[in-house]
mmCIF file of C-alpha atoms and ligand atoms in Angstrom:
data_model
loop_
_atom_site.group_PDB
_atom_site.id
_atom_site.type_symbol
_atom_site.label_atom_id
_atom_site.label_comp_id
_atom_site.label_asym_id
_atom_site.label_seq_id
_atom_site.Cartn_x
_atom_site.Cartn_y
_atom_site.Cartn_z
ATOM 1 C CA MET A 19 0.000 0.000 0.000
ATOM 2 C CA SER A 20 1.032 3.544 -0.620
ATOM 3 C CA MET A 21 2.573 5.452 2.275
ATOM 4 C CA VAL A 22 0.890 8.735 1.290
ATOM 5 C CA LEU A 23 -1.644 10.127 3.759
ATOM 6 C CA ALA A 24 -5.201 9.479 2.609
ATOM 7 C CA GLU A 25 -6.151 13.170 3.003
ATOM 8 C CA ASP A 26 -3.210 14.196 0.834
ATOM 9 C CA ARG A 27 -4.166 11.691 -1.825
ATOM 10 C CA ASP A 28 -7.795 12.853 -1.821
ATOM 11 C CA CYS A 29 -6.558 16.371 -2.372
ATOM 12 C CA LEU A 30 -4.252 15.235 -5.174
ATOM 13 C CA LYS A 31 -7.121 13.374 -6.803
ATOM 14 C CA ALA A 32 -9.372 16.453 -6.543
ATOM 15 C CA ILE A 33 -6.763 18.597 -8.312
ATOM 16 C CA ALA A 34 -6.338 15.955 -11.016
ATOM 17 C CA LEU A 35 -10.129 15.817 -11.518
ATOM 18 C CA MET A 36 -10.197 19.597 -11.933
ATOM 19 C CA GLY A 37 -7.851 19.140 -14.871
ATOM 20 C CA GLY A 38 -4.466 19.549 -13.213
ATOM 21 C CA ILE A 39 -2.717 16.486 -14.639
ATOM 22 C CA ARG A 40 0.306 17.662 -16.581
ATOM 23 C CA GLU A 41 -1.112 21.133 -17.144
ATOM 24 C CA PRO A 42 -1.711 23.941 -14.681
ATOM 25 C CA VAL A 43 -5.235 24.480 -13.407
ATOM 26 C CA PHE A 44 -6.319 27.630 -11.595
ATOM 27 C CA ILE A 45 -7.726 26.816 -8.158
ATOM 28 C CA SER A 46 -8.550 29.184 -5.293
ATOM 29 C CA SER A 47 -8.110 27.899 -1.730
ATOM 30 C CA GLN A 48 -11.820 28.593 -1.274
ATOM 31 C CA THR A 49 -12.819 26.285 -4.144
ATOM 32 C CA LEU A 50 -10.452 23.572 -3.064
ATOM 33 C CA ALA A 51 -11.706 23.832 0.516
ATOM 34 C CA GLU A 52 -15.302 23.421 -0.707
ATOM 35 C CA VAL A 53 -14.476 20.425 -2.856
ATOM 36 C CA LEU A 54 -12.620 18.766 0.008
ATOM 37 C CA GLU A 55 -15.286 19.820 2.508
ATOM 38 C CA THR A 56 -12.721 21.363 4.772
ATOM 39 C CA SER A 57 -11.416 24.785 5.813
ATOM 40 C CA PRO A 58 -9.206 26.892 3.518
ATOM 41 C CA GLN A 59 -6.437 26.567 6.145
ATOM 42 C CA THR A 60 -6.565 22.782 5.972
ATOM 43 C CA ALA A 61 -6.730 22.838 2.177
ATOM 44 C CA SER A 62 -3.665 25.029 2.062
ATOM 45 C CA ARG A 63 -1.833 22.723 4.487
ATOM 46 C CA ARG A 64 -2.530 19.777 2.197
ATOM 47 C CA LEU A 65 -1.200 21.676 -0.783
ATOM 48 C CA LYS A 66 2.011 22.418 1.132
ATOM 49 C CA SER A 67 2.330 18.772 2.007
ATOM 50 C CA LEU A 68 1.740 17.649 -1.603
ATOM 51 C CA GLU A 69 4.252 20.215 -2.807
ATOM 52 C CA GLY A 70 6.779 18.974 -0.235
ATOM 53 C CA GLN A 71 6.360 15.444 -1.585
ATOM 54 C CA ARG A 72 6.738 16.822 -5.127
ATOM 55 C CA PHE A 73 3.314 15.529 -6.174
ATOM 56 C CA ILE A 74 2.276 19.010 -7.317
ATOM 57 C CA SER A 75 3.994 22.184 -8.392
ATOM 58 C CA ARG A 76 2.361 25.591 -8.125
ATOM 59 C CA ALA A 77 2.569 29.230 -9.058
ATOM 60 C CA ILE A 78 0.950 31.331 -6.362
ATOM 61 C CA ASN A 79 -0.882 34.620 -7.134
ATOM 62 C CA PRO A 80 -2.785 36.915 -4.739
ATOM 63 C CA ASP A 81 -6.169 35.553 -5.931
ATOM 64 C CA GLY A 82 -5.307 31.877 -6.074
ATOM 65 C CA GLN A 83 -2.861 29.539 -7.627
ATOM 66 C CA HIS A 84 -2.075 27.542 -10.706
ATOM 67 C CA ILE A 85 -1.482 23.952 -9.663
ATOM 68 C CA THR A 86 -0.023 21.143 -11.740
ATOM 69 C CA VAL A 87 0.020 17.488 -10.777
ATOM 70 C CA THR A 88 3.594 16.340 -11.477
ATOM 71 C CA LYS A 89 4.661 13.050 -13.013
ATOM 72 C CA GLU A 90 5.301 11.793 -9.446
ATOM 73 C CA GLY A 91 1.781 12.840 -8.473
ATOM 74 C CA GLU A 92 0.326 11.045 -11.448
ATOM 75 C CA ASP A 93 2.341 7.915 -10.563
ATOM 76 C CA GLU A 94 0.898 8.064 -7.054
ATOM 77 C CA LEU A 95 -2.662 8.188 -8.406
ATOM 78 C CA ARG A 96 -1.896 5.360 -10.811
ATOM 79 C CA ARG A 97 -0.657 3.248 -7.916
ATOM 80 C CA GLU A 98 -3.975 3.648 -6.198
ATOM 81 C CA TYR A 99 -5.764 2.922 -9.455
ATOM 82 C CA ALA A 100 -3.750 -0.304 -9.797
ATOM 83 C CA GLU A 101 -4.864 -1.308 -6.312
ATOM 84 C CA TYR A 102 -8.512 -0.877 -7.253
ATOM 85 C CA CYS A 103 -7.902 -2.863 -10.428
ATOM 86 C CA ARG A 104 -6.496 -5.670 -8.313
ATOM 87 C CA LEU A 105 -9.568 -5.539 -6.103
ATOM 88 C CA PHE A 106 -12.176 -5.513 -8.827
ATOM 89 C CA SER A 107 -10.729 -7.204 -11.862
ATOM 90 C CA HIS A 108 -10.413 -10.935 -12.160
ATOM 91 C CA GLU A 109 -8.295 -10.983 -15.246
ATOM 92 C CA GLY A 110 -5.003 -10.918 -13.430
ATOM 93 C CA GLY A 111 -2.369 -13.567 -13.842
ATOM 94 C CA HIS A 112 1.310 -13.927 -13.410
ATOM 95 C CA TYR A 113 4.511 -14.326 -15.367
ATOM 96 C CA SER A 114 7.219 -16.773 -14.336
ATOM 97 C CA LEU A 115 10.717 -15.803 -15.282
ATOM 98 C CA PRO A 116 13.395 -18.401 -14.544
ATOM 99 C CA GLY A 117 17.048 -17.402 -14.507
ATOM 100 C CA ILE A 118 20.495 -18.581 -13.468
ATOM 101 C CA VAL A 119 22.279 -16.891 -10.555
ATOM 102 C CA ILE A 120 25.430 -15.094 -11.686
ATOM 103 C CA SER A 121 27.799 -12.495 -10.229
ATOM 104 C CA GLY A 122 27.907 -8.929 -11.467
ATOM 105 C CA LEU A 123 30.487 -6.216 -11.055
ATOM 106 C CA GLY A 124 29.855 -5.887 -7.328
ATOM 107 C CA GLU A 125 28.320 -2.427 -7.749
ATOM 108 C CA GLY A 126 24.867 -3.354 -6.481
ATOM 109 C CA ARG A 127 26.068 -3.378 -2.901
ATOM 110 C CA TYR A 128 27.255 0.233 -3.212
ATOM 111 C CA TYR A 129 24.136 1.606 -4.916
ATOM 112 C CA MET A 130 21.755 -0.198 -2.604
ATOM 113 C CA SER A 131 23.547 1.313 0.396
ATOM 114 C CA LEU A 132 22.765 4.885 -0.679
ATOM 115 C CA GLU A 133 20.228 6.426 1.651
ATOM 116 C CA PRO A 134 18.046 8.218 -0.988
ATOM 117 C CA TYR A 135 17.604 4.957 -2.912
ATOM 118 C CA LYS A 136 16.998 2.960 0.270
ATOM 119 C CA LYS A 137 14.302 5.380 1.433
ATOM 120 C CA GLN A 138 12.448 5.303 -1.866
ATOM 121 C CA PHE A 139 12.549 1.519 -2.108
ATOM 122 C CA LEU A 140 11.186 1.320 1.410
ATOM 123 C CA ARG A 141 8.363 3.648 0.476
ATOM 124 C CA HIS A 142 7.467 1.891 -2.765
ATOM 125 C CA LEU A 143 8.156 -1.763 -1.987
ATOM 126 C CA GLY A 144 7.633 -1.810 1.771
ATOM 127 C CA PHE A 145 11.134 -3.065 2.566
ATOM 128 C CA GLU A 146 14.647 -1.722 2.819
ATOM 129 C CA PRO A 147 16.798 -3.623 0.342
ATOM 130 C CA TYR A 148 19.596 -5.922 1.377
ATOM 131 C CA PRO A 149 22.745 -4.172 0.115
ATOM 132 C CA GLY A 150 23.219 -5.694 -3.304
ATOM 133 C CA THR A 151 21.361 -6.991 -6.318
ATOM 134 C CA LEU A 152 21.002 -10.634 -7.224
ATOM 135 C CA ASN A 153 21.777 -11.016 -10.925
ATOM 136 C CA LEU A 154 19.932 -13.640 -12.942
ATOM 137 C CA ARG A 155 20.722 -14.605 -16.509
ATOM 138 C CA LEU A 156 17.728 -15.538 -18.633
ATOM 139 C CA SER A 157 17.734 -18.126 -21.362
ATOM 140 C CA GLY A 158 16.890 -16.881 -24.868
ATOM 141 C CA ALA A 159 13.491 -18.569 -24.671
ATOM 142 C CA ASP A 160 12.494 -16.403 -21.708
ATOM 143 C CA ILE A 161 13.458 -13.031 -23.147
ATOM 144 C CA PRO A 162 9.985 -12.466 -24.684
ATOM 145 C CA THR A 163 8.503 -12.862 -21.184
ATOM 146 C CA ARG A 164 11.016 -10.333 -19.857
ATOM 147 C CA LYS A 165 9.888 -7.900 -22.559
ATOM 148 C CA LYS A 166 6.236 -8.294 -21.568
ATOM 149 C CA LEU A 167 7.150 -7.025 -18.120
ATOM 150 C CA ASP A 168 7.941 -3.625 -19.629
ATOM 151 C CA ALA A 169 4.209 -3.111 -20.215
ATOM 152 C CA LEU A 170 3.365 -3.507 -16.518
ATOM 153 C CA THR A 171 3.319 -0.670 -13.985
ATOM 154 C CA TRP A 172 6.832 0.065 -12.761
ATOM 155 C CA VAL A 173 7.684 2.228 -9.799
ATOM 156 C CA VAL A 174 10.042 5.104 -10.543
ATOM 157 C CA VAL A 175 12.800 5.680 -8.009
ATOM 158 C CA HIS A 176 14.217 9.141 -8.553
ATOM 159 C CA GLY A 177 17.846 9.999 -9.040
ATOM 160 C CA PHE A 178 19.685 12.479 -6.831
ATOM 161 C CA SER A 179 23.011 14.241 -6.406
ATOM 162 C CA ALA A 180 25.402 13.534 -3.579
ATOM 163 C CA GLU A 181 29.097 14.171 -3.026
ATOM 164 C CA GLY A 182 29.403 15.977 -6.355
ATOM 165 C CA ARG A 183 27.979 13.037 -8.288
ATOM 166 C CA THR A 184 24.619 12.371 -9.796
ATOM 167 C CA PHE A 185 22.865 9.068 -9.347
ATOM 168 C CA GLY A 186 20.327 8.132 -11.975
ATOM 169 C CA GLU A 187 16.709 7.179 -11.921
ATOM 170 C CA VAL A 188 15.896 3.500 -11.368
ATOM 171 C CA ARG A 189 12.715 1.693 -12.427
ATOM 172 C CA CYS A 190 11.472 -1.078 -10.201
ATOM 173 C CA LEU A 191 8.852 -3.807 -10.645
ATOM 174 C CA PRO A 192 7.528 -5.585 -7.550
ATOM 175 C CA CYS A 193 7.795 -9.374 -7.825
ATOM 176 C CA ARG A 194 8.420 -12.481 -5.719
ATOM 177 C CA ILE A 195 10.940 -15.258 -5.639
ATOM 178 C CA ASN A 196 9.423 -18.214 -3.796
ATOM 179 C CA ASP A 197 7.503 -16.284 -1.156
ATOM 180 C CA ILE A 198 9.990 -13.469 -0.688
ATOM 181 C CA PRO A 199 8.856 -9.996 -1.804
ATOM 182 C CA CYS A 200 11.413 -8.673 -4.287
ATOM 183 C CA GLY A 201 11.797 -6.003 -6.929
ATOM 184 C CA ILE A 202 13.326 -6.135 -10.382
ATOM 185 C CA VAL A 203 15.497 -3.029 -10.795
ATOM 186 C CA VAL A 204 16.560 -1.428 -14.056
ATOM 187 C CA PRO A 205 18.828 1.616 -14.181
ATOM 188 C CA GLY A 206 17.174 4.503 -15.975
ATOM 189 C CA ARG A 207 19.533 5.651 -18.667
ATOM 190 C CA SER A 208 22.168 3.066 -19.401
ATOM 191 C CA HIS A 209 21.536 0.469 -22.068
ATOM 192 C CA TYR A 210 20.944 -2.780 -20.280
ATOM 193 C CA PRO A 211 21.641 -6.318 -21.567
ATOM 194 C CA GLU A 212 18.268 -7.937 -22.282
ATOM 195 C CA ASP A 213 19.176 -11.327 -20.814
ATOM 196 C CA ILE A 214 20.132 -10.027 -17.341
ATOM 197 C CA VAL A 215 17.661 -9.273 -14.560
ATOM 198 C CA GLU A 216 18.731 -7.680 -11.261
ATOM 199 C CA VAL A 217 16.631 -8.284 -8.187
ATOM 200 C CA ILE A 218 16.531 -6.597 -4.791
ATOM 201 C CA ALA A 219 14.973 -8.121 -1.691
ATOM 202 C CA PRO A 220 14.730 -7.453 2.048
ATOM 203 C CA VAL A 221 17.105 -10.379 2.642
ATOM 204 C CA GLY A 222 20.196 -11.898 1.092
ATOM 205 C CA LEU A 223 18.622 -14.130 -1.528
ATOM 206 C CA ARG A 224 21.596 -16.462 -1.979
ATOM 207 C CA ASP A 225 21.252 -17.420 1.688
ATOM 208 C CA ALA A 226 17.473 -17.233 1.960
ATOM 209 C CA LEU A 227 16.913 -19.372 -1.141
ATOM 210 C CA GLY A 228 19.962 -21.530 -0.620
ATOM 211 C CA VAL A 229 21.242 -20.791 -4.135
ATOM 212 C CA LYS A 230 24.785 -20.301 -5.403
ATOM 213 C CA GLU A 231 26.442 -19.374 -8.679
ATOM 214 C CA GLY A 232 24.816 -21.259 -11.565
ATOM 215 C CA ASP A 233 21.675 -22.325 -9.657
ATOM 216 C CA LYS A 234 18.173 -21.583 -10.887
ATOM 217 C CA ALA A 235 15.719 -19.116 -9.313
ATOM 218 C CA VAL A 236 12.265 -18.217 -10.600
ATOM 219 C CA ILE A 237 10.906 -14.678 -10.472
ATOM 220 C CA GLU A 238 7.109 -14.447 -10.266
ATOM 221 C CA VAL A 239 5.405 -11.244 -11.351
ATOM 222 C CA ALA A 240 1.697 -10.821 -10.718
ATOM 223 C CA TYR A 241 -0.269 -8.473 -12.985
ATOM 224 C CA ASP A 242 -3.819 -7.124 -12.967
HETATM 225 O O1 CDP B 24 27.395 -7.423 -8.695
HETATM 226 P P1 CDP B 24 27.092 -8.556 -7.796
HETATM 227 O O2 CDP B 24 25.704 -9.084 -7.999
HETATM 228 O O3 CDP B 24 28.098 -9.664 -7.872
HETATM 229 O O4 CDP B 24 27.223 -8.028 -6.289
HETATM 230 P P2 CDP B 24 26.279 -7.040 -5.451
HETATM 231 O O5 CDP B 24 25.123 -6.548 -6.239
HETATM 232 O O6 CDP B 24 27.145 -6.033 -4.825
HETATM 233 O O7 CDP B 24 25.689 -8.015 -4.340
HETATM 234 C C1 CDP B 24 26.534 -8.610 -3.367
HETATM 235 C C2 CDP B 24 26.238 -10.103 -3.244
HETATM 236 O O8 CDP B 24 24.970 -10.322 -2.609
HETATM 237 C C3 CDP B 24 26.168 -10.844 -4.570
HETATM 238 O O9 CDP B 24 26.746 -12.122 -4.384
HETATM 239 C C4 CDP B 24 24.677 -10.989 -4.817
HETATM 240 O O10 CDP B 24 24.377 -12.092 -5.636
HETATM 241 C C5 CDP B 24 24.163 -11.167 -3.396
HETATM 242 N N1 CDP B 24 22.761 -10.718 -3.154
HETATM 243 C C6 CDP B 24 21.867 -11.570 -2.514
HETATM 244 O O11 CDP B 24 22.189 -12.709 -2.195
HETATM 245 N N2 CDP B 24 20.605 -11.127 -2.233
HETATM 246 C C7 CDP B 24 20.207 -9.896 -2.538
HETATM 247 N N3 CDP B 24 18.972 -9.491 -2.218
HETATM 248 C C8 CDP B 24 21.117 -9.022 -3.176
HETATM 249 C C9 CDP B 24 22.390 -9.464 -3.471
#
């Protein structure tokens, strides 16, 4: 479940319904307060909170403000939408993606130890990742299944700057291996080999699954 406060999300949804997705909509605090059935003070507090979470951006004038739901805000609404789809649609299924455990360049441990990434994964996946990524190599026959995953709803983990460096955006798809909640992670910009999948989890998967180099593990991805 999303970690956003329900009142904030209601406010975000109200702005989106007034036409604020990806383009500015003019809204007075009075109007917003009426729509949300609350006081203008409370409405303005919610806007501050949404702005702080980067779900909206705004240009404030004396008579009101132009508010835009950002890409992050839209993603948040889509997450809730996906939850309702899971509740009310019965067309869901799942993909199974088997792969062979291999070693990478040992960079996963470093990236997964960075606080801004850790925080966002916690927020989106509900766990703080074990420092590292488990790399799986797919067989050629399973690459079409891997490609189908691109059409599902991925979480976007934002990049950041620290110590004079920039760290890129990462996309993440919730999944499971056996019964362990995991996430497939794909770095935003770099071109990525299509037969490699990197997985994060709350635990060390080699130990938890009892797998070593060359052993098989199966990623399960549920979809609506
Ligand atoms: O690049 P490489 O996968 O070799 O290393 P890493 O990403 O820095 O991860 C450190 C070690 O932990 C590797 O042996 C991974 O396979 C393993 N790992 C794991 O067992 N479970 C995880 N959830 C993440 C990494």
